[in-house]
Amino acid sequence: NAGVTQTPKFRILKIGQSMTLQCTQDMNHNYMYWYRQDPGMGLKLIYYSVGAGITDKGEVPNGYNVSRSTTEDFPLRLELAAPSQTSVYFCASSSQGVDNSPLHFGNGTRLTVT
Amino acid sequence: DAKTTQPNSMESNEEEPVHLPCNHSTISGTDYIHWYRQLPSQGPEYVIHGLTSNVNNRMASLAIAEDRKSSTLILHRATLRDAAVYYCPENSGGYQKVTFGIGTKLQVIP
């Protein structure tokens, strides 16, 4: 299994441009998450989803949008990129259920907005 | 939401045991306690989890207080490869909303 796959690995955007960060998982996990990590800081939850068609805001949702049309995919959309969105973005998934199964993380997308 | 607190940083000598604490002051009775670590320039990876009993796996041990208000991740013999940031994330009931703080940065001294 590939696990959680994020694309692209790196991206440079100009201020005001838009882009979509892709995340796909092949483990049939219901729960998916997007986090951002600024240099030297912890992870901040942007959005999460508990199943196809269901999304909810995390700690820092402003400036981002998500959709969850399939179980496998959870893309993150930046509409008007700002320098404050320069960060490393991590996608994660989990099967959840009564055993509180752990999160599986992707390798991240490093985004620079200039 | 459940809240967790951890020290910002800790040091350990190589080949000595390390005890990393986490306080879970508002944890609910059915929420598992999870630990993750993040090696430099990598994404977080799962380490261990448990509910009430102490747990062991190939990476570490997890000791959970009887009242579940605190837990301790134990690395039995720290190696240089264990230098990382360790997280015990907050978990809002049913593990739907998982939030990470800044974690504990572990430095291992040769």
PDB file of C-alpha atoms in Angstrom:
ATOM      1  CA  ASN A   1       0.000   0.000   0.000  1.00  0.00           C
ATOM      2  CA  ALA A   2       1.135   3.531  -0.745  1.00  0.00           C
ATOM      3  CA  GLY A   3      -0.525   4.936   2.408  1.00  0.00           C
ATOM      4  CA  VAL A   4      -1.111   8.707   2.327  1.00  0.00           C
ATOM      5  CA  THR A   5       0.211  10.430  -0.785  1.00  0.00           C
ATOM      6  CA  GLN A   6       0.600  14.192  -1.059  1.00  0.00           C
ATOM      7  CA  THR A   7       1.363  16.164  -4.195  1.00  0.00           C
ATOM      8  CA  PRO A   8       3.232  18.297  -5.006  1.00  0.00           C
ATOM      9  CA  LYS A   9       6.230  17.977  -2.664  1.00  0.00           C
ATOM     10  CA  PHE A  10       7.288  21.579  -3.186  1.00  0.00           C
ATOM     11  CA  ARG A  11       5.608  24.640  -4.644  1.00  0.00           C
ATOM     12  CA  ILE A  12       6.337  28.339  -4.919  1.00  0.00           C
ATOM     13  CA  LEU A  13       3.364  30.669  -5.393  1.00  0.00           C
ATOM     14  CA  LYS A  14       3.113  34.356  -6.001  1.00  0.00           C
ATOM     15  CA  ILE A  15       0.844  36.426  -3.772  1.00  0.00           C
ATOM     16  CA  GLY A  16      -2.758  36.186  -4.978  1.00  0.00           C
ATOM     17  CA  GLN A  17      -2.328  32.972  -6.929  1.00  0.00           C
ATOM     18  CA  SER A  18      -4.404  29.912  -6.149  1.00  0.00           C
ATOM     19  CA  MET A  19      -3.565  26.242  -5.965  1.00  0.00           C
ATOM     20  CA  THR A  20      -4.826  22.894  -4.740  1.00  0.00           C
ATOM     21  CA  LEU A  21      -2.797  20.588  -2.538  1.00  0.00           C
ATOM     22  CA  GLN A  22      -3.688  17.012  -3.289  1.00  0.00           C
ATOM     23  CA  CYS A  23      -4.027  14.233  -0.722  1.00  0.00           C
ATOM     24  CA  THR A  24      -5.093  10.671  -1.411  1.00  0.00           C
ATOM     25  CA  GLN A  25      -5.062   7.534   0.711  1.00  0.00           C
ATOM     26  CA  ASP A  26      -5.504   3.908  -0.290  1.00  0.00           C
ATOM     27  CA  MET A  27      -6.339   2.470   3.136  1.00  0.00           C
ATOM     28  CA  ASN A  28     -10.111   3.065   2.959  1.00  0.00           C
ATOM     29  CA  HIS A  29      -9.879   5.388   5.948  1.00  0.00           C
ATOM     30  CA  ASN A  30     -12.957   7.435   6.822  1.00  0.00           C
ATOM     31  CA  TYR A  31     -11.195  10.235   8.715  1.00  0.00           C
ATOM     32  CA  MET A  32      -8.855  12.665   7.002  1.00  0.00           C
ATOM     33  CA  TYR A  33      -7.066  15.788   8.234  1.00  0.00           C
ATOM     34  CA  TRP A  34      -5.069  18.745   6.975  1.00  0.00           C
ATOM     35  CA  TYR A  35      -2.393  20.344   9.158  1.00  0.00           C
ATOM     36  CA  ARG A  36       0.098  23.132   8.620  1.00  0.00           C
ATOM     37  CA  GLN A  37       3.427  23.450  10.371  1.00  0.00           C
ATOM     38  CA  ASP A  38       5.319  26.727  10.467  1.00  0.00           C
ATOM     39  CA  PRO A  39       9.097  26.630  11.038  1.00  0.00           C
ATOM     40  CA  GLY A  40       9.963  25.500  14.562  1.00  0.00           C
ATOM     41  CA  MET A  41       6.320  25.199  15.538  1.00  0.00           C
ATOM     42  CA  GLY A  42       3.829  22.414  16.157  1.00  0.00           C
ATOM     43  CA  LEU A  43       1.063  21.280  13.837  1.00  0.00           C
ATOM     44  CA  LYS A  44      -2.092  23.328  13.487  1.00  0.00           C
ATOM     45  CA  LEU A  45      -5.319  21.660  12.324  1.00  0.00           C
ATOM     46  CA  ILE A  46      -6.827  23.386   9.274  1.00  0.00           C
ATOM     47  CA  TYR A  47      -9.763  21.166   8.314  1.00  0.00           C
ATOM     48  CA  TYR A  48     -10.855  17.621   8.926  1.00  0.00           C
ATOM     49  CA  SER A  49     -13.387  15.188   7.497  1.00  0.00           C
ATOM     50  CA  VAL A  50     -15.095  12.195   9.069  1.00  0.00           C
ATOM     51  CA  GLY A  51     -16.350  10.789   5.775  1.00  0.00           C
ATOM     52  CA  ALA A  52     -17.223  11.561   2.180  1.00  0.00           C
ATOM     53  CA  GLY A  53     -19.363  14.680   1.956  1.00  0.00           C
ATOM     54  CA  ILE A  54     -18.595  15.794   5.543  1.00  0.00           C
ATOM     55  CA  THR A  55     -15.987  18.415   6.444  1.00  0.00           C
ATOM     56  CA  ASP A  56     -15.426  20.669   9.424  1.00  0.00           C
ATOM     57  CA  LYS A  57     -13.129  23.521  10.452  1.00  0.00           C
ATOM     58  CA  GLY A  58     -10.113  23.050  12.616  1.00  0.00           C
ATOM     59  CA  GLU A  59      -8.011  25.638  14.466  1.00  0.00           C
ATOM     60  CA  VAL A  60      -6.866  27.745  11.479  1.00  0.00           C
ATOM     61  CA  PRO A  61      -9.327  27.404   8.545  1.00  0.00           C
ATOM     62  CA  ASN A  62      -9.233  30.983   7.236  1.00  0.00           C
ATOM     63  CA  GLY A  63      -7.871  31.247   3.698  1.00  0.00           C
ATOM     64  CA  TYR A  64      -8.466  27.582   2.905  1.00  0.00           C
ATOM     65  CA  ASN A  65     -11.236  25.406   1.530  1.00  0.00           C
ATOM     66  CA  VAL A  66     -11.671  21.647   1.355  1.00  0.00           C
ATOM     67  CA  SER A  67     -13.949  19.101  -0.234  1.00  0.00           C
ATOM     68  CA  ARG A  68     -14.418  15.373   0.273  1.00  0.00           C
ATOM     69  CA  SER A  69     -16.278  13.874  -2.652  1.00  0.00           C
ATOM     70  CA  THR A  70     -14.686  10.428  -2.276  1.00  0.00           C
ATOM     71  CA  THR A  71     -13.297   8.399   0.617  1.00  0.00           C
ATOM     72  CA  GLU A  72      -9.823   8.410  -0.941  1.00  0.00           C
ATOM     73  CA  ASP A  73      -9.277  12.105  -1.708  1.00  0.00           C
ATOM     74  CA  PHE A  74      -9.190  15.232   0.473  1.00  0.00           C
ATOM     75  CA  PRO A  75      -7.850  18.214  -1.506  1.00  0.00           C
ATOM     76  CA  LEU A  76      -6.978  21.523   0.178  1.00  0.00           C
ATOM     77  CA  ARG A  77      -7.598  24.693  -1.819  1.00  0.00           C
ATOM     78  CA  LEU A  78      -5.822  28.033  -1.372  1.00  0.00           C
ATOM     79  CA  GLU A  79      -7.748  30.713  -3.259  1.00  0.00           C
ATOM     80  CA  LEU A  80      -5.675  33.866  -2.752  1.00  0.00           C
ATOM     81  CA  ALA A  81      -2.231  32.901  -1.540  1.00  0.00           C
ATOM     82  CA  ALA A  82      -0.654  35.144   1.109  1.00  0.00           C
ATOM     83  CA  PRO A  83       2.876  35.111   2.594  1.00  0.00           C
ATOM     84  CA  SER A  84       1.357  33.998   5.909  1.00  0.00           C
ATOM     85  CA  GLN A  85       0.436  30.700   4.226  1.00  0.00           C
ATOM     86  CA  THR A  86       4.091  29.818   3.710  1.00  0.00           C
ATOM     87  CA  SER A  87       4.344  26.557   5.608  1.00  0.00           C
ATOM     88  CA  VAL A  88       4.660  22.793   5.380  1.00  0.00           C
ATOM     89  CA  TYR A  89       1.302  21.116   4.906  1.00  0.00           C
ATOM     90  CA  PHE A  90       0.612  17.598   6.129  1.00  0.00           C
ATOM     91  CA  CYS A  91      -2.335  15.398   5.295  1.00  0.00           C
ATOM     92  CA  ALA A  92      -3.291  12.496   7.557  1.00  0.00           C
ATOM     93  CA  SER A  93      -5.889   9.753   7.662  1.00  0.00           C
ATOM     94  CA  SER A  94      -7.276   7.311  10.183  1.00  0.00           C
ATOM     95  CA  SER A  95      -9.698   4.430  10.202  1.00  0.00           C
ATOM     96  CA  GLN A  96     -11.089   5.543  13.582  1.00  0.00           C
ATOM     97  CA  GLY A  97     -13.641   3.308  15.136  1.00  0.00           C
ATOM     98  CA  VAL A  98     -13.846   2.155  18.720  1.00  0.00           C
ATOM     99  CA  ASP A  99     -10.122   1.460  19.016  1.00  0.00           C
ATOM    100  CA  ASN A 100      -9.169   5.062  18.264  1.00  0.00           C
ATOM    101  CA  SER A 101      -6.724   3.958  15.623  1.00  0.00           C
ATOM    102  CA  PRO A 102      -3.742   6.259  15.001  1.00  0.00           C
ATOM    103  CA  LEU A 103      -3.195   8.839  12.286  1.00  0.00           C
ATOM    104  CA  HIS A 104      -1.126   8.031   9.220  1.00  0.00           C
ATOM    105  CA  PHE A 105       0.663  11.046   7.787  1.00  0.00           C
ATOM    106  CA  GLY A 106       1.842  11.912   4.322  1.00  0.00           C
ATOM    107  CA  ASN A 107       5.322  13.287   3.633  1.00  0.00           C
ATOM    108  CA  GLY A 108       4.139  16.868   3.371  1.00  0.00           C
ATOM    109  CA  THR A 109       4.002  19.688   0.841  1.00  0.00           C
ATOM    110  CA  ARG A 110       6.401  22.589   1.356  1.00  0.00           C
ATOM    111  CA  LEU A 111       4.723  25.780   0.136  1.00  0.00           C
ATOM    112  CA  THR A 112       6.376  29.169  -0.225  1.00  0.00           C
ATOM    113  CA  VAL A 113       4.345  32.267  -1.056  1.00  0.00           C
ATOM    114  CA  THR A 114       6.345  35.288  -2.227  1.00  0.00           C
TER     115      THR A 114
ATOM    116  CA  ASP B   1     -12.082  19.705  23.781  1.00  0.00           C
ATOM    117  CA  ALA B   2      -9.550  17.696  25.713  1.00  0.00           C
ATOM    118  CA  LYS B   3      -6.358  19.582  26.473  1.00  0.00           C
ATOM    119  CA  THR B   4      -2.846  18.212  26.868  1.00  0.00           C
ATOM    120  CA  THR B   5       0.320  19.880  28.145  1.00  0.00           C
ATOM    121  CA  GLN B   6       3.944  18.866  27.659  1.00  0.00           C
ATOM    122  CA  PRO B   7       7.341  20.389  28.484  1.00  0.00           C
ATOM    123  CA  ASN B   8       8.805  22.281  25.549  1.00  0.00           C
ATOM    124  CA  SER B   9      12.138  20.477  25.621  1.00  0.00           C
ATOM    125  CA  MET B  10      14.095  17.731  27.347  1.00  0.00           C
ATOM    126  CA  GLU B  11      17.625  16.359  27.207  1.00  0.00           C
ATOM    127  CA  SER B  12      18.932  12.850  27.652  1.00  0.00           C
ATOM    128  CA  ASN B  13      22.290  11.177  27.465  1.00  0.00           C
ATOM    129  CA  GLU B  14      22.669   8.485  24.862  1.00  0.00           C
ATOM    130  CA  GLU B  15      21.800   4.963  26.058  1.00  0.00           C
ATOM    131  CA  GLU B  16      19.976   6.261  29.117  1.00  0.00           C
ATOM    132  CA  PRO B  17      16.201   5.959  29.659  1.00  0.00           C
ATOM    133  CA  VAL B  18      13.984   8.914  28.854  1.00  0.00           C
ATOM    134  CA  HIS B  19      10.617   9.653  30.430  1.00  0.00           C
ATOM    135  CA  LEU B  20       8.500  12.133  28.458  1.00  0.00           C
ATOM    136  CA  PRO B  21       5.458  13.387  30.396  1.00  0.00           C
ATOM    137  CA  CYS B  22       2.060  14.546  29.192  1.00  0.00           C
ATOM    138  CA  ASN B  23      -0.846  15.889  31.206  1.00  0.00           C
ATOM    139  CA  HIS B  24      -4.374  15.072  30.008  1.00  0.00           C
ATOM    140  CA  SER B  25      -6.354  17.222  32.402  1.00  0.00           C
ATOM    141  CA  THR B  26      -9.723  16.985  30.617  1.00  0.00           C
ATOM    142  CA  ILE B  27      -9.514  13.573  28.960  1.00  0.00           C
ATOM    143  CA  SER B  28     -12.775  11.630  28.772  1.00  0.00           C
ATOM    144  CA  GLY B  29     -13.142   8.051  29.938  1.00  0.00           C
ATOM    145  CA  THR B  30     -13.268   6.529  26.461  1.00  0.00           C
ATOM    146  CA  ASP B  31     -10.523   8.525  24.716  1.00  0.00           C
ATOM    147  CA  TYR B  32      -7.319   6.683  23.963  1.00  0.00           C
ATOM    148  CA  ILE B  33      -3.971   8.351  24.624  1.00  0.00           C
ATOM    149  CA  HIS B  34      -1.742   8.505  21.559  1.00  0.00           C
ATOM    150  CA  TRP B  35       1.887   9.489  21.109  1.00  0.00           C
ATOM    151  CA  TYR B  36       3.590  10.515  17.897  1.00  0.00           C
ATOM    152  CA  ARG B  37       7.077  11.695  17.037  1.00  0.00           C
ATOM    153  CA  GLN B  38       8.463  13.854  14.271  1.00  0.00           C
ATOM    154  CA  LEU B  39      12.016  13.368  13.133  1.00  0.00           C
ATOM    155  CA  PRO B  40      13.782  16.359  11.544  1.00  0.00           C
ATOM    156  CA  SER B  41      12.399  17.217   8.100  1.00  0.00           C
ATOM    157  CA  GLN B  42       9.837  14.402   8.192  1.00  0.00           C
ATOM    158  CA  GLY B  43       6.130  14.039   8.854  1.00  0.00           C
ATOM    159  CA  PRO B  44       4.880  12.815  12.226  1.00  0.00           C
ATOM    160  CA  GLU B  45       4.792   9.088  12.835  1.00  0.00           C
ATOM    161  CA  TYR B  46       2.787   7.034  15.282  1.00  0.00           C
ATOM    162  CA  VAL B  47       4.640   5.697  18.319  1.00  0.00           C
ATOM    163  CA  ILE B  48       2.184   4.070  20.697  1.00  0.00           C
ATOM    164  CA  HIS B  49      -1.309   4.339  22.177  1.00  0.00           C
ATOM    165  CA  GLY B  50      -3.321   2.981  25.079  1.00  0.00           C
ATOM    166  CA  LEU B  51      -6.490   3.425  27.104  1.00  0.00           C
ATOM    167  CA  THR B  52      -5.889   2.420  30.717  1.00  0.00           C
ATOM    168  CA  SER B  53      -3.185  -0.216  30.938  1.00  0.00           C
ATOM    169  CA  ASN B  54       0.491   0.288  30.342  1.00  0.00           C
ATOM    170  CA  VAL B  55       1.539  -0.642  26.805  1.00  0.00           C
ATOM    171  CA  ASN B  56       4.774  -1.814  25.239  1.00  0.00           C
ATOM    172  CA  ASN B  57       5.871  -2.065  21.626  1.00  0.00           C
ATOM    173  CA  ARG B  58       9.154  -2.217  19.772  1.00  0.00           C
ATOM    174  CA  MET B  59       9.592   1.553  19.856  1.00  0.00           C
ATOM    175  CA  ALA B  60       8.624   2.524  23.390  1.00  0.00           C
ATOM    176  CA  SER B  61       6.514   1.947  26.474  1.00  0.00           C
ATOM    177  CA  LEU B  62       3.517   3.950  27.600  1.00  0.00           C
ATOM    178  CA  ALA B  63       2.684   4.339  31.259  1.00  0.00           C
ATOM    179  CA  ILE B  64      -0.804   5.677  32.012  1.00  0.00           C
ATOM    180  CA  ALA B  65      -1.714   7.038  35.428  1.00  0.00           C
ATOM    181  CA  GLU B  66      -4.556   5.335  37.236  1.00  0.00           C
ATOM    182  CA  ASP B  67      -6.746   8.445  36.959  1.00  0.00           C
ATOM    183  CA  ARG B  68      -5.684   8.854  33.284  1.00  0.00           C
ATOM    184  CA  LYS B  69      -4.843  12.532  33.871  1.00  0.00           C
ATOM    185  CA  SER B  70      -1.255  11.946  32.840  1.00  0.00           C
ATOM    186  CA  SER B  71       0.847   9.607  30.768  1.00  0.00           C
ATOM    187  CA  THR B  72       4.552   9.010  30.260  1.00  0.00           C
ATOM    188  CA  LEU B  73       6.273   7.855  27.114  1.00  0.00           C
ATOM    189  CA  ILE B  74       9.335   5.808  28.011  1.00  0.00           C
ATOM    190  CA  LEU B  75      12.279   5.282  25.695  1.00  0.00           C
ATOM    191  CA  HIS B  76      14.298   2.607  27.440  1.00  0.00           C
ATOM    192  CA  ARG B  77      17.683   3.437  25.891  1.00  0.00           C
ATOM    193  CA  ALA B  78      17.821   6.710  24.018  1.00  0.00           C
ATOM    194  CA  THR B  79      19.785   6.720  20.782  1.00  0.00           C
ATOM    195  CA  LEU B  80      20.783   9.622  18.577  1.00  0.00           C
ATOM    196  CA  ARG B  81      18.030   8.536  16.182  1.00  0.00           C
ATOM    197  CA  ASP B  82      15.454   9.230  18.904  1.00  0.00           C
ATOM    198  CA  ALA B  83      16.164  12.967  18.743  1.00  0.00           C
ATOM    199  CA  ALA B  84      12.795  14.306  17.607  1.00  0.00           C
ATOM    200  CA  VAL B  85       9.718  16.240  18.689  1.00  0.00           C
ATOM    201  CA  TYR B  86       7.280  14.060  20.628  1.00  0.00           C
ATOM    202  CA  TYR B  87       3.570  14.831  20.687  1.00  0.00           C
ATOM    203  CA  CYS B  88       0.628  13.637  22.771  1.00  0.00           C
ATOM    204  CA  PRO B  89      -2.197  15.285  20.823  1.00  0.00           C
ATOM    205  CA  GLU B  90      -5.470  16.536  22.142  1.00  0.00           C
ATOM    206  CA  ASN B  91      -8.440  14.473  21.174  1.00  0.00           C
ATOM    207  CA  SER B  92     -12.033  15.674  21.070  1.00  0.00           C
ATOM    208  CA  GLY B  93     -14.293  12.780  21.869  1.00  0.00           C
ATOM    209  CA  GLY B  94     -14.197   9.902  19.436  1.00  0.00           C
ATOM    210  CA  TYR B  95     -10.935  11.136  17.999  1.00  0.00           C
ATOM    211  CA  GLN B  96     -12.712  13.208  15.367  1.00  0.00           C
ATOM    212  CA  LYS B  97     -10.792  16.413  15.926  1.00  0.00           C
ATOM    213  CA  VAL B  98      -7.127  15.791  16.711  1.00  0.00           C
ATOM    214  CA  THR B  99      -5.040  18.832  17.580  1.00  0.00           C
ATOM    215  CA  PHE B 100      -1.298  18.889  18.220  1.00  0.00           C
ATOM    216  CA  GLY B 101       0.500  21.344  20.444  1.00  0.00           C
ATOM    217  CA  ILE B 102       4.185  22.206  20.051  1.00  0.00           C
ATOM    218  CA  GLY B 103       5.280  18.910  21.602  1.00  0.00           C
ATOM    219  CA  THR B 104       8.476  18.123  23.491  1.00  0.00           C
ATOM    220  CA  LYS B 105      11.743  18.496  21.624  1.00  0.00           C
ATOM    221  CA  LEU B 106      14.068  15.719  22.790  1.00  0.00           C
ATOM    222  CA  GLN B 107      17.789  16.269  22.472  1.00  0.00           C
ATOM    223  CA  VAL B 108      20.000  13.208  22.844  1.00  0.00           C
ATOM    224  CA  ILE B 109      23.562  13.935  23.919  1.00  0.00           C
ATOM    225  CA  PRO B 110      26.288  11.558  22.738  1.00  0.00           C
TER     226      PRO B 110
END
